[in-house]
């Protein structure tokens, strides 16, 4: 269930009411405060909308022009206890948790492609942590680096942009990923050289056996499989009401660790290892985007099927 807070100009009131009325049992707890809103001026309108219907309602409100001449704010309802909410959730095809609010997904995608100083700092810090984990062969540091790394956001945004044909989002996501990783690797090369100069890293850091972390610079077909599965799980966590799987996604792929291994290899002159580390990085990035795009395409097909079933049910009820 989602809670809508809208400011409705007087001239749009009738059309907005018609949109809400059209969706019947999927919208409940409608409350209107006439003329109380300012900047923009209008009525304050509150209501609860079943998640499965929210995308359609937002699209129709956009067609009316409410987002341009008034305003729409949407937030999740963690707990709703009433007969209406129970009936709406029960009637949602596929379950409310499975419903995709495309406007929410695209808004998140837009937020994730902003190349900021904070993003670059997180990338650099995560890659340096990964470098320490690689040199010391400590898996716990590798896990920490993967959690700190913010790279999944732009990758998910790229998948959304591909499927929704938002090519500007795809381009901005690619720029964020490339600049983020290039800058992080350069900073980590400098960091590794400093650690070698003071004797905290050995000069041949990756020559020794690394039974716990050696897989990072040894790409194989399973690297792609794991990245593909991580992309599927990650996009599902972003598009559904359940986001608990996202942390598991972050620690299941070797993107940031591979960048850290490449930086250490560059610093120590181990060019072959640097190359295989970059291959590992590229394989995981491509796999994550592919898995995310395929998942979104399947979700679009399911949403369209559910929309047809919902319309058929309304015609039958009428």
Coordinates of C-alpha atoms in Angstrom, one line a residue:
X1 CA 0.0 0.0 0.0
X2 CA 1.2 3.5 -0.9
X3 CA 0.1 6.8 0.6
X4 CA -0.4 9.7 -1.9
X5 CA -0.3 13.3 -0.8
X6 CA -1.4 15.6 -3.6
X7 CA -2.0 19.3 -4.0
X8 CA -4.7 19.8 -6.5
X9 CA -5.4 23.2 -8.2
X10 CA -9.1 24.0 -8.4
X11 CA -9.2 23.7 -12.2
X12 CA -7.9 20.1 -12.0
X13 CA -10.1 18.9 -9.1
X14 CA -12.8 17.3 -11.3
X15 CA -10.3 15.4 -13.5
X16 CA -8.3 14.2 -10.5
X17 CA -11.4 13.0 -8.8
X18 CA -12.3 11.1 -12.0
X19 CA -9.0 9.3 -12.0
X20 CA -9.4 8.2 -8.4
X21 CA -13.0 7.1 -9.0
X22 CA -11.9 5.0 -12.0
X23 CA -9.8 2.7 -9.9
X24 CA -12.5 2.0 -7.4
X25 CA -11.5 -0.5 -4.7
X26 CA -7.8 0.0 -5.3
X27 CA -8.0 3.5 -3.7
X28 CA -9.2 4.1 -0.2
X29 CA -9.1 6.5 2.7
X30 CA -9.6 9.6 0.5
X31 CA -9.4 12.8 2.5
X32 CA -9.7 16.3 1.0
X33 CA -8.8 19.6 2.7
X34 CA -10.3 22.3 0.4
X35 CA -8.1 25.3 -0.3
X36 CA -5.5 24.8 2.5
X37 CA -2.4 24.4 0.3
X38 CA -0.2 27.1 -1.0
X39 CA 2.8 27.2 -3.4
X40 CA 1.1 25.7 -5.4
X41 CA -2.4 26.8 -4.4
X42 CA -5.2 24.2 -4.2
X43 CA -6.8 21.4 -2.2
X44 CA -4.8 19.0 -0.2
X45 CA -5.8 15.5 -1.2
X46 CA -4.7 12.4 0.7
X47 CA -5.4 8.7 -0.2
X48 CA -4.0 5.2 0.0
X49 CA -3.4 3.3 -3.3
X50 CA -2.7 -0.4 -3.8
X51 CA 0.8 -0.8 -5.0
X52 CA -0.3 -2.8 -8.0
X53 CA -2.4 0.2 -9.2
X54 CA 0.0 3.0 -8.3
X55 CA 1.9 3.1 -11.6
X56 CA -1.4 3.4 -13.6
X57 CA -2.7 6.1 -11.2
X58 CA 0.5 8.1 -11.4
X59 CA 0.5 7.8 -15.2
X60 CA -3.1 9.1 -15.4
X61 CA -2.3 11.9 -12.9
X62 CA 0.6 12.9 -15.1
X63 CA -1.6 12.9 -18.2
X64 CA -4.0 15.3 -16.3
X65 CA -1.0 17.6 -15.6
X66 CA -1.1 17.3 -11.8
X67 CA 2.7 16.9 -11.4
X68 CA 3.3 20.1 -13.4
X69 CA 0.5 22.4 -12.1
X70 CA 0.1 20.8 -8.6
X71 CA 2.3 18.2 -6.8
X72 CA 2.3 14.5 -6.0
X73 CA 4.2 12.9 -3.1
X74 CA 4.2 9.1 -2.6
X75 CA 5.4 7.2 0.4
X76 CA 5.1 3.6 1.5
X77 CA 2.7 2.5 4.2
X78 CA 4.3 0.0 6.5
X79 CA 1.1 -1.1 8.2
X80 CA -2.5 -0.5 7.2
X81 CA -5.3 -2.2 9.1
X82 CA -8.8 -2.0 7.5
X83 CA -11.1 -4.1 5.4
X84 CA -10.5 -1.9 2.4
X85 CA -6.7 -2.4 2.4
X86 CA -7.1 -6.2 2.9
X87 CA -9.6 -6.4 0.1
X88 CA -7.3 -4.4 -2.2
X89 CA -4.2 -6.4 -1.4
X90 CA -6.1 -9.7 -1.9
X91 CA -7.4 -8.5 -5.3
X92 CA -4.0 -7.5 -6.6
X93 CA -2.9 -9.8 -9.3
X94 CA 0.5 -11.3 -8.4
X95 CA 0.5 -9.8 -4.9
X96 CA 1.2 -6.2 -3.8
X97 CA 4.8 -7.0 -3.1
X98 CA 5.4 -8.0 -6.7
X99 CA 3.9 -4.9 -8.2
X100 CA 6.3 -2.4 -9.9
X101 CA 5.8 1.3 -9.6
X102 CA 7.7 2.4 -12.7
X103 CA 7.8 6.1 -11.8
X104 CA 9.5 5.1 -8.5
X105 CA 12.0 2.9 -10.3
X106 CA 12.9 5.6 -12.9
X107 CA 13.2 8.2 -10.1
X108 CA 15.7 6.0 -8.3
X109 CA 17.6 5.4 -11.5
X110 CA 17.8 9.1 -12.1
X111 CA 19.2 9.7 -8.6
X112 CA 21.8 6.9 -9.0
X113 CA 23.5 8.4 -12.1
X114 CA 24.6 11.6 -10.5
X115 CA 28.3 11.7 -10.4
X116 CA 29.2 13.3 -7.1
X117 CA 32.2 13.8 -4.9
X118 CA 30.6 11.4 -2.3
X119 CA 30.2 8.7 -4.9
X120 CA 33.9 9.0 -6.0
X121 CA 35.1 9.0 -2.4
X122 CA 33.1 5.9 -1.6
X123 CA 34.5 4.2 -4.7
X124 CA 38.1 5.0 -3.8
X125 CA 37.7 4.0 -0.1
X126 CA 36.0 0.7 -1.1
X127 CA 38.8 -0.1 -3.6
X128 CA 41.5 0.7 -1.1
X129 CA 39.8 -1.6 1.5
X130 CA 39.7 -4.3 -1.2
X131 CA 43.4 -3.8 -1.9
X132 CA 44.2 -4.4 1.7
X133 CA 42.0 -7.4 1.8
X134 CA 43.7 -8.8 -1.4
X135 CA 47.2 -8.3 0.0
X136 CA 46.5 -9.8 3.4
X137 CA 44.2 -12.5 2.0
X138 CA 41.4 -11.5 4.3
X139 CA 37.9 -12.3 3.0
X140 CA 36.2 -10.1 5.7
X141 CA 37.9 -7.1 4.2
X142 CA 36.7 -8.1 0.7
X143 CA 33.1 -8.3 2.0
X144 CA 33.5 -4.9 3.6
X145 CA 34.7 -3.4 0.4
X146 CA 31.8 -4.8 -1.6
X147 CA 29.3 -3.4 0.9
X148 CA 31.0 0.1 0.9
X149 CA 31.2 0.3 -2.9
X150 CA 28.3 2.3 -4.4
X151 CA 28.6 0.9 -7.9
X152 CA 25.4 -1.1 -8.0
X153 CA 23.3 2.0 -8.2
X154 CA 24.6 3.2 -11.6
X155 CA 24.5 -0.4 -12.9
X156 CA 20.9 -0.8 -11.9
X157 CA 20.1 2.6 -13.5
X158 CA 21.8 1.4 -16.7
X159 CA 19.5 -1.7 -16.8
X160 CA 16.5 0.5 -16.2
X161 CA 17.6 2.9 -19.0
X162 CA 18.1 0.1 -21.5
X163 CA 14.7 -1.5 -20.9
X164 CA 12.8 1.8 -20.6
X165 CA 14.8 3.3 -23.5
X166 CA 16.1 6.1 -21.5
X167 CA 19.3 6.5 -23.4
X168 CA 20.4 9.6 -21.4
X169 CA 20.2 7.5 -18.2
X170 CA 22.3 4.8 -19.9
X171 CA 25.0 7.2 -21.0
X172 CA 25.1 9.0 -17.6
X173 CA 25.3 5.6 -15.8
X174 CA 28.2 4.5 -18.0
X175 CA 30.0 7.7 -17.4
X176 CA 29.6 7.3 -13.6
X177 CA 30.8 3.8 -13.7
X178 CA 33.9 4.5 -15.9
X179 CA 34.9 7.6 -14.0
X180 CA 34.2 6.0 -10.7
X181 CA 36.4 2.9 -11.4
X182 CA 39.2 4.7 -13.2
X183 CA 39.5 7.3 -10.4
X184 CA 39.3 4.6 -7.7
X185 CA 42.0 2.4 -9.4
X186 CA 44.3 5.4 -9.8
X187 CA 43.9 6.4 -6.1
X188 CA 44.4 2.8 -5.0
X189 CA 47.6 2.5 -7.2
X190 CA 49.0 5.5 -5.3
X191 CA 47.8 4.1 -2.0
X192 CA 49.5 0.7 -2.8
X193 CA 52.8 2.4 -3.8
X194 CA 52.7 4.3 -0.5
X195 CA 52.1 1.1 1.4
X196 CA 55.0 -0.6 -0.4
X197 CA 57.3 2.4 0.2
X198 CA 56.7 2.2 4.0
X199 CA 57.0 -1.6 3.9
X200 CA 53.4 -2.5 4.8
X201 CA 52.7 -4.1 1.4
X202 CA 55.3 -6.5 0.0
X203 CA 56.7 -5.5 -3.4
X204 CA 55.3 -8.6 -5.1
X205 CA 52.0 -8.6 -3.2
X206 CA 50.1 -11.0 -5.5
X207 CA 52.9 -13.5 -6.2
X208 CA 52.3 -15.4 -2.9
X209 CA 49.5 -17.9 -2.5
X210 CA 46.1 -16.4 -1.8
X211 CA 43.8 -19.3 -1.0
X212 CA 40.9 -17.1 0.2
X213 CA 41.0 -14.3 -2.3
X214 CA 42.8 -15.6 -5.4
X215 CA 39.5 -16.1 -7.2
X216 CA 39.2 -12.4 -7.5
X217 CA 41.7 -12.2 -10.4
X218 CA 40.8 -15.6 -11.9
X219 CA 37.7 -15.0 -14.0
X220 CA 35.7 -18.0 -15.3
X221 CA 32.2 -18.8 -16.5
X222 CA 30.9 -18.8 -13.0
X223 CA 31.9 -15.2 -12.6
X224 CA 29.4 -14.3 -15.3
X225 CA 26.7 -16.6 -13.8
X226 CA 27.1 -15.1 -10.3
X227 CA 27.0 -11.6 -11.7
X228 CA 23.9 -12.4 -13.7
X229 CA 22.1 -13.8 -10.7
X230 CA 23.2 -10.8 -8.6
X231 CA 21.7 -8.5 -11.2
X232 CA 18.4 -10.3 -11.1
X233 CA 18.3 -10.2 -7.3
X234 CA 19.4 -6.6 -7.1
X235 CA 16.8 -5.3 -9.6
X236 CA 14.1 -7.3 -7.9
X237 CA 15.1 -5.7 -4.6
X238 CA 14.8 -2.3 -6.1
X239 CA 11.5 -2.7 -8.0
X240 CA 9.6 -4.7 -5.4
X241 CA 8.4 -3.8 -1.9
X242 CA 11.1 -6.2 -0.5
X243 CA 14.6 -4.7 -0.5
X244 CA 16.4 -6.9 2.1
X245 CA 18.2 -8.9 -0.7
X246 CA 20.2 -5.9 -1.8
X247 CA 23.0 -6.4 0.8
X248 CA 23.4 -10.0 -0.3
X249 CA 23.7 -8.7 -3.9
X250 CA 26.5 -6.3 -2.9
X251 CA 28.6 -9.0 -1.3
X252 CA 28.1 -11.7 -4.0
X253 CA 30.0 -10.1 -6.9
X254 CA 33.7 -9.2 -7.3
X255 CA 33.5 -5.8 -8.9
X256 CA 35.2 -3.6 -6.3
X257 CA 37.6 -6.4 -5.2
X258 CA 38.7 -6.9 -8.8
X259 CA 39.4 -3.2 -9.1
X260 CA 41.4 -3.4 -5.9
X261 CA 43.4 -6.4 -7.1
X262 CA 44.1 -4.6 -10.4
X263 CA 45.4 -1.5 -8.6
X264 CA 47.7 -3.6 -6.4
X265 CA 48.9 -5.5 -9.5
X266 CA 49.6 -2.2 -11.4
X267 CA 51.6 -0.9 -8.4
X268 CA 53.7 -4.0 -8.2
X269 CA 54.2 -4.4 -11.9
X270 CA 52.3 -7.7 -12.2
X271 CA 50.7 -6.9 -15.5
X272 CA 49.2 -10.3 -16.2
X273 CA 47.3 -10.2 -12.9
X274 CA 46.2 -6.7 -13.6
X275 CA 44.8 -7.8 -16.9
X276 CA 42.9 -10.8 -15.5
X277 CA 41.6 -8.6 -12.6
X278 CA 40.2 -6.1 -15.2
X279 CA 38.6 -8.9 -17.1
X280 CA 36.9 -10.1 -13.9
X281 CA 35.7 -6.6 -13.3
X282 CA 34.3 -6.3 -16.9
X283 CA 32.6 -9.7 -16.8
X284 CA 30.8 -8.9 -13.5
X285 CA 29.7 -5.4 -14.7
X286 CA 28.3 -6.8 -18.0
X287 CA 26.6 -9.7 -16.2
X288 CA 24.9 -7.5 -13.6
X289 CA 23.5 -5.1 -16.2
X290 CA 22.4 -8.1 -18.3
X291 CA 20.6 -9.8 -15.4
X292 CA 19.0 -6.5 -14.4
X293 CA 17.8 -5.7 -17.9
X294 CA 16.3 -9.2 -18.4
X295 CA 14.5 -9.1 -15.1
X296 CA 13.0 -5.7 -15.9
X297 CA 11.9 -6.9 -19.3
X298 CA 10.2 -9.9 -17.7
X299 CA 8.5 -7.7 -15.1
X300 CA 7.2 -5.4 -17.9
X301 CA 5.6 -8.4 -19.6
X302 CA 4.0 -9.6 -16.4
X303 CA 2.7 -6.1 -15.5
X304 CA 1.1 -5.8 -19.0
X305 CA -0.5 -9.2 -18.6
X306 CA -1.8 -8.2 -15.1
X307 CA -3.1 -4.9 -16.5
X308 CA -5.1 -6.8 -19.1
X309 CA -6.5 -9.1 -16.5
X310 CA -7.4 -6.2 -14.2
X311 CA -9.2 -4.4 -17.0
X312 CA -11.1 -7.5 -17.9
X313 CA -12.2 -8.0 -14.3
X314 CA -13.4 -4.4 -14.1
X315 CA -15.4 -4.8 -17.3
X316 CA -17.0 -8.0 -16.0
X317 CA -17.8 -6.3 -12.7
X318 CA -19.4 -3.4 -14.5

